């Protein structure tokens, strides 16, 4: 239980950092985003389960 919580909190922090870095990258289309932080959500959904994602 503790390992799972620590794993999810590390991945949440990683996703937050990726989202912050993503805001500094230019996007060719106005009001668009790259969506790199969504890859962490997909990783959690595939490895841990949809309920935790």
mmCIF file of N, CA and C in Angstrom:
data_model
loop_
_atom_site.group_PDB
_atom_site.id
_atom_site.type_symbol
_atom_site.label_atom_id
_atom_site.label_comp_id
_atom_site.label_asym_id
_atom_site.label_seq_id
_atom_site.Cartn_x
_atom_site.Cartn_y
_atom_site.Cartn_z
ATOM 1 N N UNK A 1 0.822 -1.197 0.000
ATOM 2 C CA UNK A 1 0.000 0.000 0.000
ATOM 3 C C UNK A 1 0.865 1.259 0.000
ATOM 4 N N UNK A 2 1.927 1.261 0.799
ATOM 5 C CA UNK A 2 2.805 2.430 0.868
ATOM 6 C C UNK A 2 3.596 2.573 -0.424
ATOM 7 N N UNK A 3 4.046 1.459 -0.974
ATOM 8 C CA UNK A 3 4.802 1.508 -2.241
ATOM 9 C C UNK A 3 3.933 2.025 -3.373
ATOM 10 N N UNK A 4 2.678 1.608 -3.393
ATOM 11 C CA UNK A 4 1.759 2.062 -4.445
ATOM 12 C C UNK A 4 1.497 3.556 -4.329
ATOM 13 N N UNK A 5 1.302 4.045 -3.117
ATOM 14 C CA UNK A 5 1.087 5.471 -2.901
ATOM 15 C C UNK A 5 2.320 6.278 -3.275
ATOM 16 N N UNK A 6 3.496 5.775 -2.931
ATOM 17 C CA UNK A 6 4.734 6.471 -3.290
ATOM 18 C C UNK A 6 4.929 6.474 -4.802
ATOM 19 N N UNK A 7 4.644 5.359 -5.447
ATOM 20 C CA UNK A 7 4.763 5.268 -6.896
ATOM 21 C C UNK A 7 3.824 6.246 -7.592
ATOM 22 N N UNK A 8 2.580 6.310 -7.128
ATOM 23 C CA UNK A 8 1.624 7.226 -7.734
ATOM 24 C C UNK A 8 1.981 8.681 -7.482
ATOM 25 N N UNK A 9 2.530 8.980 -6.315
ATOM 26 C CA UNK A 9 2.903 10.367 -6.027
ATOM 27 C C UNK A 9 4.111 10.795 -6.853
ATOM 28 N N UNK A 10 5.047 9.895 -7.096
ATOM 29 C CA UNK A 10 6.193 10.213 -7.953
ATOM 30 C C UNK A 10 5.731 10.454 -9.381
ATOM 31 N N UNK A 11 4.831 9.626 -9.876
ATOM 32 C CA UNK A 11 4.328 9.817 -11.229
ATOM 33 C C UNK A 11 3.481 11.082 -11.348
ATOM 34 N N UNK A 12 2.771 11.445 -10.298
ATOM 35 C CA UNK A 12 2.020 12.694 -10.301
ATOM 36 C C UNK A 12 2.958 13.888 -10.362
ATOM 37 N N UNK A 13 4.040 13.835 -9.606
ATOM 38 C CA UNK A 13 5.039 14.906 -9.656
ATOM 39 C C UNK A 13 5.689 14.984 -11.029
ATOM 40 N N UNK A 14 5.990 13.845 -11.627
ATOM 41 C CA UNK A 14 6.578 13.819 -12.962
ATOM 42 C C UNK A 14 5.632 14.424 -13.993
ATOM 43 N N UNK A 15 4.366 14.095 -13.897
ATOM 44 C CA UNK A 15 3.378 14.647 -14.812
ATOM 45 C C UNK A 15 3.244 16.155 -14.638
ATOM 46 N N UNK A 16 3.310 16.636 -13.415
ATOM 47 C CA UNK A 16 3.225 18.072 -13.158
ATOM 48 C C UNK A 16 4.429 18.810 -13.731
ATOM 49 N N UNK A 17 5.603 18.232 -13.594
ATOM 50 C CA UNK A 17 6.813 18.852 -14.146
ATOM 51 C C UNK A 17 6.743 18.864 -15.666
ATOM 52 N N UNK A 18 6.286 17.776 -16.250
ATOM 53 C CA UNK A 18 6.171 17.724 -17.708
ATOM 54 C C UNK A 18 5.161 18.752 -18.213
ATOM 55 N N UNK A 19 4.092 18.954 -17.492
ATOM 56 C CA UNK A 19 3.085 19.948 -17.872
ATOM 57 C C UNK A 19 3.668 21.358 -17.803
ATOM 58 N N UNK A 20 4.471 21.617 -16.777
ATOM 59 C CA UNK A 20 5.081 22.940 -16.628
ATOM 60 C C UNK A 20 6.094 23.204 -17.733
ATOM 61 N N UNK A 21 6.915 22.226 -18.043
ATOM 62 C CA UNK A 21 7.901 22.375 -19.124
ATOM 63 C C UNK A 21 7.203 22.520 -20.471
ATOM 64 N N UNK A 22 6.098 21.832 -20.625
ATOM 65 C CA UNK A 22 5.342 21.872 -21.871
ATOM 66 C C UNK A 22 4.815 23.270 -22.167
ATOM 67 N N UNK A 23 4.536 24.051 -21.138
ATOM 68 C CA UNK A 23 4.029 25.403 -21.351
ATOM 69 C C UNK A 23 5.092 26.332 -21.939
ATOM 70 N N UNK A 24 6.365 26.010 -21.790
ATOM 71 C CA UNK A 24 7.433 26.833 -22.337
ATOM 72 C C UNK A 24 7.742 26.511 -23.798
ATOM 73 N N UNK A 25 7.273 25.384 -24.287
ATOM 74 C CA UNK A 25 7.526 24.998 -25.679
ATOM 75 C C UNK A 25 6.508 25.666 -26.602
ATOM 76 N N UNK A 26 6.956 26.237 -27.701
ATOM 77 C CA UNK A 26 6.000 26.864 -28.629
ATOM 78 C C UNK A 26 5.184 25.802 -29.368
ATOM 79 N N UNK A 27 3.958 26.133 -29.636
ATOM 80 C CA UNK A 27 3.066 25.239 -30.379
ATOM 81 C C UNK A 27 2.621 25.965 -31.645
ATOM 82 N N UNK A 28 2.644 25.308 -32.804
ATOM 83 C CA UNK A 28 2.350 26.011 -34.061
ATOM 84 C C UNK A 28 0.897 26.465 -34.200
ATOM 85 N N UNK A 29 -0.009 25.856 -33.488
ATOM 86 C CA UNK A 29 -1.426 26.203 -33.597
ATOM 87 C C UNK A 29 -1.830 26.952 -32.320
ATOM 88 N N UNK A 30 -2.524 28.092 -32.439
ATOM 89 C CA UNK A 30 -2.949 28.809 -31.225
ATOM 90 C C UNK A 30 -3.875 27.960 -30.359
ATOM 91 N N UNK A 31 -3.753 28.125 -29.081
ATOM 92 C CA UNK A 31 -4.571 27.442 -28.068
ATOM 93 C C UNK A 31 -4.412 25.924 -28.099
ATOM 94 N N UNK A 32 -3.281 25.452 -28.529
ATOM 95 C CA UNK A 32 -3.016 24.019 -28.547
ATOM 96 C C UNK A 32 -1.972 23.652 -27.514
ATOM 97 N N UNK A 33 -1.832 22.375 -27.267
ATOM 98 C CA UNK A 33 -0.819 21.863 -26.348
ATOM 99 C C UNK A 33 -0.219 20.605 -26.946
ATOM 100 N N UNK A 34 0.987 20.301 -26.501
ATOM 101 C CA UNK A 34 1.648 19.081 -26.959
ATOM 102 C C UNK A 34 1.043 17.855 -26.287
ATOM 103 N N UNK A 35 0.802 17.891 -24.994
ATOM 104 C CA UNK A 35 0.183 16.774 -24.295
ATOM 105 C C UNK A 35 1.147 15.706 -23.831
ATOM 106 N N UNK A 36 2.401 16.096 -23.531
ATOM 107 C CA UNK A 36 3.385 15.115 -23.061
ATOM 108 C C UNK A 36 3.005 14.534 -21.704
ATOM 109 N N UNK A 37 2.359 15.327 -20.864
ATOM 110 C CA UNK A 37 2.024 14.834 -19.525
ATOM 111 C C UNK A 37 0.947 13.754 -19.572
ATOM 112 N N UNK A 38 0.221 13.670 -20.663
ATOM 113 C CA UNK A 38 -0.785 12.616 -20.797
ATOM 114 C C UNK A 38 -0.158 11.234 -20.921
ATOM 115 N N UNK A 39 1.095 11.175 -21.329
ATOM 116 C CA UNK A 39 1.762 9.879 -21.424
ATOM 117 C C UNK A 39 1.930 9.243 -20.047
ATOM 118 N N UNK A 40 2.112 10.067 -19.021
ATOM 119 C CA UNK A 40 2.219 9.537 -17.657
ATOM 120 C C UNK A 40 0.870 8.978 -17.209
ATOM 121 N N UNK A 41 -0.201 9.643 -17.562
ATOM 122 C CA UNK A 41 -1.541 9.151 -17.212
ATOM 123 C C UNK A 41 -1.813 7.820 -17.906
ATOM 124 N N UNK A 42 -1.400 7.691 -19.155
ATOM 125 C CA UNK A 42 -1.570 6.425 -19.867
ATOM 126 C C UNK A 42 -0.722 5.323 -19.243
ATOM 127 N N UNK A 43 0.474 5.665 -18.779
ATOM 128 C CA UNK A 43 1.326 4.694 -18.100
ATOM 129 C C UNK A 43 0.663 4.198 -16.819
ATOM 130 N N UNK A 44 0.116 5.119 -16.039
ATOM 131 C CA UNK A 44 -0.562 4.727 -14.791
ATOM 132 C C UNK A 44 -1.783 3.874 -15.106
ATOM 133 N N UNK A 45 -2.528 4.242 -16.132
ATOM 134 C CA UNK A 45 -3.723 3.473 -16.485
ATOM 135 C C UNK A 45 -3.372 2.056 -16.913
ATOM 136 N N UNK A 46 -2.251 1.895 -17.595
ATOM 137 C CA UNK A 46 -1.901 0.558 -18.060
ATOM 138 C C UNK A 46 -1.231 -0.277 -16.988
ATOM 139 N N UNK A 47 -0.434 0.346 -16.126
ATOM 140 C CA UNK A 47 0.311 -0.408 -15.123
ATOM 141 C C UNK A 47 -0.444 -0.595 -13.801
ATOM 142 N N UNK A 48 -1.133 0.430 -13.343
ATOM 143 C CA UNK A 48 -1.765 0.366 -12.021
ATOM 144 C C UNK A 48 -3.258 0.102 -12.131
ATOM 145 N N UNK A 49 -3.921 0.784 -13.048
ATOM 146 C CA UNK A 49 -5.357 0.588 -13.212
ATOM 147 C C UNK A 49 -6.058 1.893 -13.517
ATOM 148 N N UNK A 50 -7.230 1.791 -14.098
ATOM 149 C CA UNK A 50 -7.964 2.979 -14.485
ATOM 150 C C UNK A 50 -8.477 3.782 -13.297
ATOM 151 N N UNK A 51 -8.759 3.132 -12.217
ATOM 152 C CA UNK A 51 -9.306 3.839 -11.053
ATOM 153 C C UNK A 51 -8.269 4.816 -10.477
ATOM 154 N N UNK A 52 -7.015 4.429 -10.445
ATOM 155 C CA UNK A 52 -5.980 5.303 -9.928
ATOM 156 C C UNK A 52 -5.557 6.371 -10.930
ATOM 157 N N UNK A 53 -5.725 6.094 -12.197
ATOM 158 C CA UNK A 53 -5.353 7.079 -13.222
ATOM 159 C C UNK A 53 -6.325 8.220 -13.207
#
